[in-house]
Every structure is written in structure tokens, then in C-alpha cells.
mmCIF file of C-alpha atoms in Angstrom:
data_model
loop_
_atom_site.group_PDB
_atom_site.id
_atom_site.type_symbol
_atom_site.label_atom_id
_atom_site.label_comp_id
_atom_site.label_asym_id
_atom_site.label_seq_id
_atom_site.Cartn_x
_atom_site.Cartn_y
_atom_site.Cartn_z
ATOM 1 C CA UNK A 555 -13.896 -5.550 -12.625
ATOM 2 C CA UNK A 556 -12.561 -3.582 -9.843
ATOM 3 C CA UNK A 557 -9.955 -1.167 -10.639
ATOM 4 C CA UNK A 558 -7.186 -0.065 -7.968
ATOM 5 C CA UNK A 559 -5.500 3.363 -8.671
ATOM 6 C CA UNK A 560 -2.196 4.297 -7.026
ATOM 7 C CA UNK A 561 -0.870 7.523 -6.690
ATOM 8 C CA UNK A 562 1.331 9.701 -4.503
ATOM 9 C CA UNK A 563 4.868 8.150 -5.634
ATOM 10 C CA UNK A 564 7.729 9.925 -6.382
ATOM 11 C CA UNK A 565 11.152 10.964 -5.462
ATOM 12 C CA UNK A 566 12.346 11.918 -1.929
ATOM 13 C CA UNK A 567 15.237 12.279 0.277
ATOM 14 C CA UNK A 568 16.167 9.675 2.796
ATOM 15 C CA UNK A 569 14.242 10.386 6.064
ATOM 16 C CA UNK A 570 11.542 12.146 3.955
ATOM 17 C CA UNK A 571 8.055 11.246 4.006
ATOM 18 C CA UNK A 572 5.453 10.276 1.233
ATOM 19 C CA UNK A 573 1.724 9.387 1.374
ATOM 20 C CA UNK A 574 0.476 6.748 -0.930
ATOM 21 C CA UNK A 575 -3.218 6.756 -1.645
ATOM 22 C CA UNK A 576 -5.158 3.819 -3.495
ATOM 23 C CA UNK A 577 -8.379 4.683 -5.074
ATOM 24 C CA UNK A 578 -11.080 1.984 -5.584
ATOM 25 C CA UNK A 579 -13.538 1.697 -8.166
ATOM 26 C CA UNK A 580 -16.111 0.408 -5.864
ATOM 27 C CA UNK A 581 -16.718 0.652 -2.025
ATOM 28 C CA UNK A 582 -13.640 -0.736 -0.196
ATOM 29 C CA UNK A 583 -16.224 -1.877 2.504
ATOM 30 C CA UNK A 584 -16.786 -4.903 -0.039
ATOM 31 C CA UNK A 585 -13.246 -6.117 0.535
ATOM 32 C CA UNK A 586 -12.208 -8.372 3.580
ATOM 33 C CA UNK A 587 -9.175 -6.537 3.347
ATOM 34 C CA UNK A 588 -6.707 -4.277 1.525
ATOM 35 C CA UNK A 589 -2.727 -3.927 1.678
ATOM 36 C CA UNK A 590 0.106 -2.280 0.279
ATOM 37 C CA UNK A 591 3.264 -4.209 -1.018
ATOM 38 C CA UNK A 592 6.359 -3.486 -2.582
ATOM 39 C CA UNK A 593 8.765 -4.676 -5.249
ATOM 40 C CA UNK A 594 12.547 -3.670 -5.767
ATOM 41 C CA UNK A 595 14.339 -4.274 -8.895
ATOM 42 C CA UNK A 596 15.417 -8.123 -8.573
ATOM 43 C CA UNK A 597 13.417 -8.758 -5.659
ATOM 44 C CA UNK A 598 10.419 -10.540 -4.658
ATOM 45 C CA UNK A 599 7.227 -8.676 -4.170
ATOM 46 C CA UNK A 600 6.779 -8.019 -0.320
ATOM 47 C CA UNK A 601 3.981 -7.237 2.069
ATOM 48 C CA UNK A 602 3.957 -3.546 3.603
ATOM 49 C CA UNK A 603 0.820 -3.237 5.315
ATOM 50 C CA UNK A 604 -2.420 -4.500 5.447
ATOM 51 C CA UNK A 605 -5.921 -3.374 6.964
ATOM 52 C CA UNK A 606 -8.979 -5.563 7.356
ATOM 53 C CA UNK A 607 -12.736 -4.489 7.006
ATOM 54 C CA UNK A 608 -12.769 -4.102 10.488
ATOM 55 C CA UNK A 609 -9.967 -1.768 10.652
ATOM 56 C CA UNK A 610 -7.206 -4.212 12.140
ATOM 57 C CA UNK A 611 -3.972 -3.511 10.652
ATOM 58 C CA UNK A 612 -0.460 -5.624 10.349
ATOM 59 C CA UNK A 613 2.823 -4.259 9.236
ATOM 60 C CA UNK A 614 6.089 -5.719 7.909
ATOM 61 C CA UNK A 615 8.483 -5.622 11.183
ATOM 62 C CA UNK A 616 10.905 -3.539 8.724
ATOM 63 C CA UNK A 617 8.143 -0.682 8.530
ATOM 64 C CA UNK A 618 6.770 -0.872 12.340
ATOM 65 C CA UNK A 619 6.525 2.636 13.723
ATOM 66 C CA UNK A 620 7.204 4.576 10.426
ATOM 67 C CA UNK A 621 4.351 3.763 8.291
ATOM 68 C CA UNK A 622 0.743 3.947 8.835
ATOM 69 C CA UNK A 623 -1.939 2.278 6.567
ATOM 70 C CA UNK A 624 -5.347 3.782 6.769
ATOM 71 C CA UNK A 625 -8.647 3.701 5.088
ATOM 72 C CA UNK A 626 -11.500 6.535 4.354
ATOM 73 C CA UNK A 627 -14.672 4.096 3.426
ATOM 74 C CA UNK A 628 -16.321 7.486 2.246
ATOM 75 C CA UNK A 629 -13.675 7.925 -0.367
ATOM 76 C CA UNK A 630 -13.288 4.672 -1.116
ATOM 77 C CA UNK A 631 -9.230 5.039 -0.535
ATOM 78 C CA UNK A 632 -6.660 3.531 1.278
ATOM 79 C CA UNK A 633 -3.589 5.355 2.131
ATOM 80 C CA UNK A 634 0.159 4.620 3.406
ATOM 81 C CA UNK A 635 1.878 7.330 5.419
ATOM 82 C CA UNK A 636 5.651 6.558 5.159
ATOM 83 C CA UNK A 637 8.123 8.469 7.363
ATOM 84 C CA UNK A 638 11.741 8.337 7.621
ATOM 85 C CA UNK A 639 12.195 6.509 4.228
ATOM 86 C CA UNK A 640 15.324 4.536 3.555
ATOM 87 C CA UNK A 641 17.250 4.212 0.277
ATOM 88 C CA UNK A 642 16.538 0.515 0.579
ATOM 89 C CA UNK A 643 12.872 1.295 0.414
ATOM 90 C CA UNK A 644 12.961 2.519 -3.429
ATOM 91 C CA UNK A 645 10.295 0.274 -4.915
ATOM 92 C CA UNK A 646 7.080 -0.037 -7.051
ATOM 93 C CA UNK A 647 4.191 0.004 -4.461
ATOM 94 C CA UNK A 648 1.378 -1.746 -5.055
ATOM 95 C CA UNK A 649 -1.914 -1.829 -3.917
ATOM 96 C CA UNK A 650 -4.113 -5.169 -3.424
ATOM 97 C CA UNK A 651 -7.872 -6.024 -2.282
ATOM 98 C CA UNK A 652 -9.137 -8.989 -1.354
ATOM 99 C CA UNK A 653 -12.864 -9.759 -1.799
ATOM 100 C CA UNK A 654 -15.139 -12.192 0.253
ATOM 101 C CA UNK A 655 -14.988 -14.520 -2.406
ATOM 102 C CA UNK A 656 -11.508 -14.927 -2.674
ATOM 103 C CA UNK A 657 -10.435 -12.697 -5.749
ATOM 104 C CA UNK A 658 -7.369 -10.523 -5.539
ATOM 105 C CA UNK A 659 -7.271 -7.408 -7.326
ATOM 106 C CA UNK A 660 -3.887 -5.449 -7.960
ATOM 107 C CA UNK A 661 -3.533 -1.642 -8.863
ATOM 108 C CA UNK A 662 -0.526 -1.003 -11.442
ATOM 109 C CA UNK A 663 1.877 0.731 -8.997
ATOM 110 C CA UNK A 664 3.266 3.841 -8.195
ATOM 111 C CA UNK A 665 6.979 4.210 -8.159
ATOM 112 C CA UNK A 666 8.897 5.408 -4.666
ATOM 113 C CA UNK A 667 12.272 6.417 -5.241
ATOM 114 C CA UNK A 668 14.441 7.266 -2.124
ATOM 115 C CA UNK A 669 17.547 9.182 -3.091
ATOM 116 C CA UNK A 670 19.669 12.228 -2.313
#
């Protein structure tokens, strides 16, 4: 069973930055893609950013230019650098991994709170 463990969430002021990490229990090279999603209270989970095994990235329009997804295969970790955070980006951020067989794995989530 694959485990994804997120970390790096916390309280940050508007305009501030955070870096989230997602550590996988096995080689992330075994996944076709990994990504970050978020879910705010009362809202559906939404895509934030994804990165493929080849390194191609995709971002939600709302975060383009402010967020950066990256991967370190040696550490089996995917990162999400978040800059210029906004109040409305308060949410639980989840890591997701997709295997070549179509299996999807989720982490337990990490809380990000943007507040002054």
C-alpha cells in the first residue's frame, strides 16, 4: 500500500509563502503523475497543480505565476511552493499520485490557513 504524507502547512498572512511537501513510501518514478489538490470548507476538492513523470506541469488558472510544483525523485518527494497567498486559499491541501495501472492514492492532507 502506498502512503503519501504531506507536511508544511500552517498559518500564514496574506501575501506570504509556504512550501508543502509530499513524501511517498515508494519511488515516485513509479507514478505517471503526482499533484496537489485543495478543499475549502463547504466546497469541492479542486486541482491546484500536477506534474508528470516526465516533468510536465499543469496549474489551475488561479495559481499560475504564484505556485510552483516540483519533484525530487531521489527523495521521493513532491513540493508545492506557494507565494502571494490569498485569504480564499485557506483549505486542506492534499497530495495525489496516479499509478500506471490507474490506481489513485491520496494523502491525509495538510491545513493551510491564510489569515491576518
